[in-house]
Amino acid sequence: LEVRVVAQISSQKPSPDPDRGALYGDGFFTTGLIESGLVCHLDKHLERLLNSAQRLEFTKFTVAPIQDKLVELSRTNGQAVFRVTVSRSQYQRGYAIAHEQSTDVVIHLYPWVAPPPKPCEVFFAQTPISLNTKLAGLKHLNRLDNVLAATECQLPDAEAIMCHNDWVFCGSRSNLFMRESNQWLTPALNEAGIAGITRSRLIDSAKRHGIEIRECQISRRQFERAQAAFVTNSLWGMRPISKIENKPLDIAQSCELKALLSFER
Amino acid sequence: LEVRVVAQISSQKPSPDPDRGALYGDGFFTTGLIESGLVCHLDKHLERLLNSAQRLEFTKFTVAPIQDKLVELSRTNGQAVFRVTVSRSQYQRGYAIAHEQSTDVVIHLYPWVAPPPKPCEVFFAQTPISLNTKLAGLKHLNRLDNVLAATECQLPDAEAIMCHNDWVFCGSRSNLFMRESNQWLTPALNEAGIAGITRSRLIDSAKRHGIEIRECQISRRQFERAQAAFVTNSLWGMRPISKIENKPLDIAQSCELKALLSFER
């Protein structure tokens, strides 16, 4: 264990300012794909970043340089997974956001991954999801609940469903959809969870095909009795669920919807 | 806005491994004082770090090197504020904690600050506190709720009280105590909040003086009707509250308790 010391007790202002992403998780991110030399759904990623910046009071933020860099990277890296991380730095110590703030952006590039060929087996995570109406929906950097829930997944094709008390919100790294009384539902995310780009694209695509997907509160018992269910994220696309807590679930209706919408990830 | 790119698509394992403190807030910290060449309450800080490491599944963590470094720093910096930040790094991408993890420790040193001479004026924060039984009590790096609540404090002597629905938990950077029916109470922190070192020292000190401070659920209305109230943290020590939402509050009983316990910060 190496211990690094950063002293700020000299009278000189340190440079650069401390990054509050590492101090408080004060920031946000988005993860997506570069395929065939194009950034998939670039507009949605930029929109998400802009919305996150506004809700988290980032006053020194613009998307143009991020757009430029992603497009540039997509030309030299035909296939890749990218992550854009935006965090706040400031000189002033303590939690409060200073008037004098600056913004750090890091783009990580990772090897491209194929969507998993198998359906997903889900179970209820022991780790609850954090409830906070001011943070709900955002892909912010406070993700310890996802970290602990995802760590509960021992099998490669498993996904942990995150709940708070009796309410179901999402998977540890995915959004959730289920079918009940021949109607597709997805958990409302006013109190917890991340409003995924694939989630909103799927809802829009279904709407264009005349299928309404209703956002509402969903209880554990409701979810356990689903006629069909699937999870979504940028890397998996739309992925049917074949088991809920060891109870087999028919994937046919999820596959039919996927085919009807020709929903690529 | 400068955009930094970190590419990990070469076949070589990058070095060092990505720090998940900056990616997910995957870590924890403690903040304290160095005074007269001594680390105040060093044992409590080390105990907190060890407990946080266990609860957050840090498998490669020991306190000895941190203790050594803090003691060394206290000899060369007679008066300072310190922050020890512990975060996890690993090669494997995604939320799940890998078996192969390592631990990063950074100690920040800041100029020493005198405790504020004035009592505190408190108001209810608009930002709710995040609820999560698995994370409650820990001083982990997921602090966006504190960031937004502390930013609501416009006046230098103000503190924002953090609630969830009708329940009161703490200040944005402090723990909270109140008096009702001649009994001292403090919010239970099973669902949210940070179990502060000063909070637990104060509870222990009161106990030694035959005064029980009861941990329990406290509602907003209960708090608004307090006979007396104060906040605590490592930098402020015990700080009386003189106003709750513009309603004056007598600080006499808080000052009496402080004197009785001779409670230094």
XYZ file of C-alpha atoms in Angstrom:
530
model
C 0.000 0.000 0.000
C 1.611 3.203 -1.177
C 0.511 6.464 0.414
C 0.729 9.592 -1.707
C 0.774 13.001 -0.033
C -0.605 16.177 -1.601
C 0.113 19.220 0.561
C -1.824 22.401 -0.049
C -0.609 24.366 2.907
C 1.873 26.454 1.001
C 0.688 29.940 0.190
C 0.832 29.152 -3.520
C -2.354 28.117 -5.237
C -1.866 24.520 -6.386
C -2.137 23.722 -10.063
C -4.223 22.005 -11.309
C -7.150 22.468 -8.930
C -8.186 19.308 -7.058
C -10.533 17.086 -9.081
C -13.751 16.597 -7.144
C -14.648 13.543 -9.216
C -12.116 11.653 -7.103
C -13.016 13.506 -3.870
C -16.842 13.334 -3.892
C -17.910 11.630 -7.118
C -18.770 15.160 -8.269
C -19.429 14.526 -11.939
C -21.189 12.382 -14.524
C -20.479 10.100 -17.464
C -21.844 8.281 -20.471
C -20.803 5.010 -22.096
C -21.373 4.051 -25.720
C -20.102 2.390 -28.860
C -18.045 3.328 -31.857
C -19.018 1.023 -34.735
C -17.966 1.091 -38.393
C -16.123 4.331 -37.708
C -19.220 6.088 -36.331
C -20.166 7.140 -32.803
C -23.509 5.400 -32.210
C -26.258 7.786 -31.069
C -23.821 10.645 -30.609
C -26.675 13.184 -30.320
C -28.212 11.242 -27.401
C -24.885 11.041 -25.571
C -24.281 14.783 -25.974
C -27.846 15.540 -24.858
C -27.363 13.367 -21.750
C -24.078 15.119 -20.900
C -25.666 18.553 -21.314
C -28.656 17.621 -19.161
C -26.411 16.146 -16.444
C -24.258 19.295 -16.442
C -27.330 21.472 -15.968
C -28.828 19.388 -13.175
C -25.495 19.182 -11.321
C -24.782 22.922 -11.690
C -21.723 22.663 -13.954
C -21.410 26.247 -15.176
C -18.273 25.759 -17.288
C -19.439 23.077 -19.673
C -19.858 22.819 -23.431
C -20.339 19.711 -25.540
C -18.633 20.917 -28.753
C -15.052 19.866 -27.812
C -16.354 16.459 -26.680
C -18.244 15.986 -29.938
C -15.147 16.932 -31.944
C -12.909 14.545 -30.030
C -15.353 11.625 -30.246
C -15.742 12.095 -34.001
C -11.964 12.288 -34.370
C -11.519 9.116 -32.306
C -14.178 7.262 -34.305
C -12.144 7.849 -37.483
C -9.022 6.230 -36.068
C -10.784 3.574 -33.956
C -13.417 1.906 -36.127
C -14.744 -0.315 -33.321
C -14.507 0.585 -29.652
C -16.366 1.164 -26.402
C -16.043 4.730 -25.156
C -16.689 6.382 -21.825
C -16.839 10.178 -21.414
C -16.297 11.255 -17.789
C -16.962 14.860 -16.797
C -15.924 16.060 -13.346
C -15.668 19.344 -11.504
C -12.470 20.833 -10.127
C -12.094 23.875 -7.919
C -9.600 25.378 -5.496
C -12.067 25.895 -2.618
C -12.144 23.064 -0.072
C -15.316 21.394 1.199
C -18.514 20.081 -0.351
C -19.985 23.391 -1.560
C -19.622 24.188 -5.264
C -17.515 27.340 -5.710
C -18.349 30.122 -8.109
C -14.880 29.584 -9.617
C -15.159 26.055 -10.926
C -13.642 24.317 -13.914
C -14.530 21.142 -15.779
C -12.364 18.108 -16.548
C -13.244 15.727 -19.347
C -11.633 12.342 -19.876
C -12.535 9.968 -22.689
C -11.647 6.342 -22.080
C -11.494 3.962 -25.029
C -11.862 0.228 -24.435
C -11.874 -2.777 -26.750
C -15.124 -3.296 -28.639
C -17.348 -6.054 -27.252
C -19.949 -8.168 -29.026
C -23.441 -8.190 -27.466
C -23.908 -11.312 -25.312
C -25.512 -14.125 -27.353
C -27.378 -15.613 -24.387
C -30.431 -14.280 -22.577
C -30.074 -12.990 -19.063
C -30.812 -14.718 -15.759
C -31.791 -12.241 -13.086
C -32.038 -12.271 -9.312
C -32.834 -9.611 -6.716
C -29.707 -7.841 -5.411
C -29.204 -7.706 -1.648
C -27.778 -4.201 -2.123
C -30.607 -1.660 -2.274
C -30.606 1.120 -4.830
C -29.997 4.637 -3.439
C -33.104 6.843 -3.362
C -32.734 10.533 -4.170
C -35.168 12.514 -6.319
C -32.536 15.187 -7.104
C -30.058 12.635 -8.468
C -32.443 10.059 -9.947
C -32.170 9.452 -13.678
C -28.663 10.919 -13.943
C -25.613 8.840 -14.875
C -23.588 10.600 -12.161
C -20.365 9.331 -10.584
C -21.968 8.162 -7.305
C -22.280 4.511 -8.254
C -21.383 2.526 -5.127
C -24.829 0.909 -5.082
C -24.281 -0.352 -8.651
C -20.748 -1.475 -7.738
C -21.959 -3.596 -4.806
C -24.988 -4.964 -6.686
C -22.969 -5.874 -9.819
C -20.447 -7.637 -7.562
C -23.269 -9.914 -6.353
C -23.468 -11.371 -9.903
C -21.351 -14.516 -9.802
C -22.347 -16.017 -13.165
C -21.371 -14.317 -16.439
C -24.939 -14.265 -17.826
C -26.546 -13.044 -14.592
C -27.825 -9.585 -13.807
C -28.788 -8.242 -10.371
C -32.137 -6.455 -10.143
C -31.951 -3.403 -7.895
C -34.843 -2.592 -5.575
C -35.655 -0.311 -2.703
C -37.982 -1.937 -0.203
C -40.648 -3.552 -2.385
C -40.020 -1.502 -5.522
C -38.038 -2.590 -8.546
C -35.979 0.024 -10.433
C -33.401 -1.470 -12.799
C -30.571 -3.935 -13.265
C -27.139 -3.217 -11.761
C -25.926 -2.151 -15.256
C -29.137 -2.094 -17.269
C -32.694 -0.828 -17.507
C -35.607 -3.164 -17.082
C -38.824 -3.862 -19.009
C -41.598 -6.355 -18.273
C -44.916 -7.487 -19.696
C -48.081 -7.746 -17.621
C -51.679 -8.173 -18.871
C -50.342 -7.882 -22.437
C -48.869 -4.428 -21.749
C -45.167 -3.511 -21.672
C -44.038 -1.639 -18.546
C -40.774 -0.113 -17.335
C -39.992 1.263 -13.855
C -40.388 5.032 -13.441
C -37.040 6.584 -12.469
C -38.121 9.637 -10.444
C -36.567 8.343 -7.250
C -33.649 6.145 -8.320
C -31.860 4.609 -11.288
C -30.306 5.818 -14.532
C -32.472 6.882 -17.478
C -30.555 4.923 -20.112
C -30.128 6.030 -23.715
C -31.086 2.567 -24.987
C -34.142 2.637 -22.684
C -35.404 5.898 -24.169
C -34.587 4.825 -27.759
C -36.550 1.629 -27.214
C -39.555 3.478 -25.774
C -39.494 5.866 -28.771
C -39.106 3.058 -31.284
C -42.029 1.130 -29.775
C -44.164 4.281 -29.887
C -43.446 4.688 -33.607
C -44.726 1.115 -34.050
C -47.914 1.934 -32.129
C -46.805 0.169 -28.940
C -47.016 2.144 -25.737
C -44.509 1.250 -23.019
C -45.863 2.544 -19.741
C -43.513 4.021 -17.109
C -44.863 3.231 -13.646
C -43.987 1.936 -10.194
C -43.378 -1.820 -10.304
C -43.305 -4.025 -7.219
C -41.151 -7.119 -6.712
C -44.221 -9.367 -6.769
C -45.427 -7.804 -10.014
C -42.028 -8.367 -11.600
C -41.840 -11.969 -10.360
C -45.137 -12.686 -12.128
C -44.108 -11.067 -15.450
C -45.284 -12.703 -18.706
C -41.974 -11.629 -20.269
C -39.106 -9.295 -19.411
C -35.870 -7.924 -20.811
C -33.019 -5.601 -19.918
C -31.308 -2.933 -22.028
C -28.044 -1.024 -22.131
C -25.725 0.460 -24.763
C -23.525 -2.629 -24.950
C -26.192 -5.349 -24.714
C -28.927 -3.613 -26.673
C -32.206 -5.405 -25.858
C -31.566 -8.634 -23.976
C -34.357 -11.065 -23.036
C -34.605 -12.416 -19.493
C -34.892 -16.209 -19.350
C -35.044 -16.672 -15.576
C -36.209 -14.659 -12.561
C -34.766 -16.065 -9.331
C -34.519 -19.585 -10.830
C -38.048 -19.515 -12.241
C -37.867 -19.961 -16.053
C -39.413 -17.190 -18.159
C -40.463 -17.506 -21.792
C -38.305 -15.247 -23.981
C -40.625 -15.471 -27.026
C -42.511 -12.203 -26.440
C -39.288 -10.276 -25.816
C -37.781 -11.711 -29.016
C -40.941 -10.843 -30.977
C -40.773 -7.215 -29.820
C -37.072 -7.056 -30.681
C -37.781 -8.398 -34.189
C -40.806 -6.145 -34.716
C -38.775 -3.032 -33.850
C -35.647 -4.420 -35.593
C -33.939 -3.062 -32.536
C -30.187 -3.044 -32.972
C -28.263 -2.156 -29.850
C -12.608 22.757 -21.979
C -9.740 20.354 -22.533
C -10.552 16.752 -23.382
C -8.044 14.108 -22.303
C -8.059 10.697 -23.989
C -7.006 7.475 -22.287
C -6.982 4.564 -24.731
C -6.951 1.038 -23.365
C -7.458 -0.807 -26.619
C -3.859 -1.819 -27.075
C -3.121 -5.384 -26.060
C -0.829 -4.159 -23.300
C -2.224 -3.944 -19.799
C -2.202 -0.245 -18.860
C -0.247 0.860 -15.855
C -1.364 1.987 -13.362
C -4.831 0.386 -13.280
C -7.738 2.829 -13.636
C -8.721 4.451 -10.331
C -12.366 3.695 -9.618
C -12.557 6.552 -7.117
C -12.775 8.860 -10.131
C -14.944 6.452 -12.177
C -17.627 5.440 -9.642
C -16.791 7.108 -6.327
C -15.544 3.645 -5.327
C -13.793 4.476 -2.072
C -13.982 6.270 1.261
C -12.271 8.987 3.271
C -11.811 10.634 6.624
C -11.029 14.235 7.561
C -9.343 15.389 10.749
C -6.926 17.714 12.471
C -3.253 17.822 13.252
C -2.765 20.035 16.330
C 0.375 20.718 18.368
C 2.188 18.144 16.261
C -0.312 15.377 17.050
C -2.950 13.665 14.906
C -6.184 14.228 16.852
C -8.098 10.992 17.497
C -5.833 8.978 15.234
C -7.233 5.679 16.569
C -10.789 6.694 15.631
C -9.743 7.692 12.107
C -7.920 4.399 11.554
C -10.871 2.450 12.962
C -13.233 4.286 10.582
C -10.982 3.542 7.597
C -10.754 -0.141 8.523
C -14.511 -0.427 8.995
C -15.188 1.337 5.666
C -12.734 -0.970 3.881
C -14.504 -4.031 5.266
C -18.004 -2.850 4.408
C -16.970 -1.849 0.873
C -15.082 -5.116 0.238
C -11.579 -3.668 -0.031
C -9.455 -6.821 0.224
C -6.054 -5.152 -0.168
C -6.129 -2.690 2.693
C -4.038 -2.136 5.817
C -3.947 0.899 8.083
C -0.300 0.664 9.217
C 1.240 2.654 6.303
C -1.438 5.334 6.722
C -0.762 5.580 10.446
C 2.996 5.878 9.801
C 2.544 8.590 7.201
C 0.094 10.615 9.316
C 2.425 10.494 12.317
C 5.347 11.523 10.100
C 3.322 14.410 8.645
C 2.214 15.571 12.101
C 5.888 16.007 13.083
C 6.624 18.337 10.177
C 3.209 20.054 10.076
C 2.287 21.075 13.601
C -1.150 22.427 12.638
C -3.106 21.230 9.625
C -6.324 19.732 8.347
C -5.824 16.311 6.776
C -7.931 14.164 4.498
C -7.147 10.493 3.837
C -8.815 9.219 0.649
C -8.817 5.490 -0.096
C -9.989 4.271 -3.498
C -9.986 1.036 -5.440
C -8.217 0.441 -8.730
C -8.476 -2.575 -10.985
C -7.866 -3.524 -14.599
C -11.289 -5.108 -15.202
C -13.873 -2.767 -16.719
C -17.421 -2.326 -15.397
C -19.033 -1.870 -11.988
C -18.247 -5.297 -10.513
C -15.334 -5.509 -8.086
C -12.613 -7.782 -9.494
C -10.759 -10.367 -7.483
C -7.544 -8.616 -8.572
C -7.974 -5.209 -6.986
C -5.507 -2.758 -5.543
C -5.861 0.186 -3.186
C -4.798 3.802 -3.669
C -4.308 6.121 -0.718
C -3.878 9.877 -0.976
C -3.401 12.165 2.017
C -4.298 15.794 1.412
C -2.992 18.427 3.796
C -4.783 21.775 4.049
C -4.199 24.879 6.146
C -5.372 24.582 9.748
C -8.669 26.333 10.476
C -9.948 27.751 13.761
C -13.388 26.506 14.870
C -16.081 29.067 13.931
C -16.726 31.442 16.836
C -20.405 31.944 16.018
C -23.290 29.541 16.498
C -24.939 28.025 13.476
C -28.148 29.026 11.698
C -29.804 26.089 10.039
C -32.458 25.598 7.365
C -33.888 22.544 5.632
C -32.040 21.679 2.418
C -34.097 21.259 -0.748
C -31.734 18.449 -1.747
C -32.819 15.196 -0.101
C -30.290 12.868 1.487
C -29.706 9.576 -0.361
C -31.231 6.529 1.349
C -29.321 3.256 1.269
C -28.999 0.890 4.227
C -25.833 -0.740 2.788
C -24.008 2.596 2.489
C -25.478 4.472 5.457
C -23.041 5.577 8.138
C -19.984 5.296 5.881
C -17.906 8.290 4.832
C -17.737 6.936 1.263
C -16.926 8.933 -1.862
C -20.536 9.167 -3.134
C -21.254 12.637 -1.791
C -23.288 14.408 -4.472
C -26.185 14.875 -2.068
C -23.856 16.657 0.395
C -22.361 18.693 -2.467
C -25.763 19.968 -3.611
C -27.046 20.553 -0.062
C -23.884 22.409 1.072
C -24.153 24.578 -2.047
C -27.583 25.721 -0.835
C -25.857 27.453 2.118
C -25.425 31.063 1.047
C -24.388 32.559 4.384
C -21.048 31.639 5.996
C -22.595 30.653 9.356
C -25.449 28.642 7.839
C -25.783 24.882 7.673
C -28.285 22.922 5.575
C -30.209 20.175 7.373
C -30.606 17.089 5.200
C -33.874 15.162 5.254
C -35.612 12.422 3.358
C -39.345 12.937 3.192
C -40.283 13.902 6.760
C -37.164 12.539 8.461
C -34.154 14.528 9.572
C -30.686 12.910 9.323
C -27.813 15.395 9.583
C -26.300 18.648 8.379
C -24.689 18.846 4.938
C -21.243 18.611 6.635
C -22.118 17.802 10.231
C -24.053 15.549 12.559
C -27.068 16.810 14.416
C -28.247 16.714 18.055
C -31.409 18.122 19.613
C -33.129 18.338 22.974
C -36.771 17.357 23.519
C -38.556 16.792 26.842
C -35.220 17.346 28.618
C -33.592 14.461 26.745
C -30.807 14.729 24.148
C -31.489 12.949 20.844
C -29.555 12.379 17.621
C -30.849 10.910 14.346
C -30.240 7.182 13.849
C -28.088 6.637 10.752
C -29.217 3.190 9.591
C -30.630 4.504 6.337
C -28.580 7.611 5.495
C -25.872 9.947 6.740
C -22.305 9.670 7.989
C -21.554 8.350 11.478
C -19.102 11.093 12.433
C -16.123 10.603 14.718
C -17.015 13.731 16.710
C -20.605 12.455 16.960
C -19.520 9.159 18.515
C -16.939 10.838 20.786
C -19.624 13.184 22.050
C -22.085 10.353 22.707
C -19.357 8.463 24.621
C -18.309 11.525 26.587
C -21.918 12.266 27.607
C -22.353 8.648 28.696
C -19.289 8.912 30.960
C -20.996 11.939 32.540
C -24.208 9.964 33.089
C -26.059 11.606 30.206
C -27.689 9.303 27.702
C -28.006 10.614 24.134
C -30.671 8.572 22.416
C -30.316 7.612 18.742
C -33.737 7.533 17.147
C -35.796 8.626 14.148
C -36.458 12.362 14.275
C -39.098 14.100 12.179
C -38.879 17.623 10.764
C -41.655 18.806 13.082
C -39.904 17.338 16.109
C -36.678 19.103 15.135
C -38.468 22.413 14.522
C -39.820 22.273 18.079
C -36.433 21.461 19.697
C -35.637 23.040 23.093
C -31.994 23.221 21.982
C -29.847 21.799 19.180
C -26.272 21.665 17.965
C -24.161 20.237 15.149
C -20.773 18.492 15.291
C -17.860 17.701 13.024
C -14.083 17.331 13.307
C -13.392 20.946 12.371
C -16.222 22.658 14.263
C -16.302 20.420 17.304
C -19.641 21.009 19.058
C -21.437 24.026 17.609
C -24.731 25.347 19.011
C -27.625 26.147 16.687
C -29.081 29.610 17.222
C -31.799 29.563 14.560
C -33.945 26.955 12.821
C -35.494 28.336 9.632
C -35.426 31.932 11.004
C -36.919 30.932 14.365
C -34.454 31.857 17.159
C -33.291 29.024 19.395
C -31.753 29.427 22.864
C -28.139 28.199 22.801
C -27.832 28.057 26.631
C -28.509 24.326 27.022
C -26.087 23.417 24.222
C -23.396 25.615 25.803
C -24.037 24.042 29.221
C -23.566 20.546 27.814
C -20.387 21.635 26.026
C -18.998 23.084 29.258
C -20.066 20.087 31.348
C -18.276 17.671 29.018
C -15.402 20.153 28.461
C -15.792 19.036 24.898
C -12.904 20.213 22.769
C -13.348 19.610 19.070
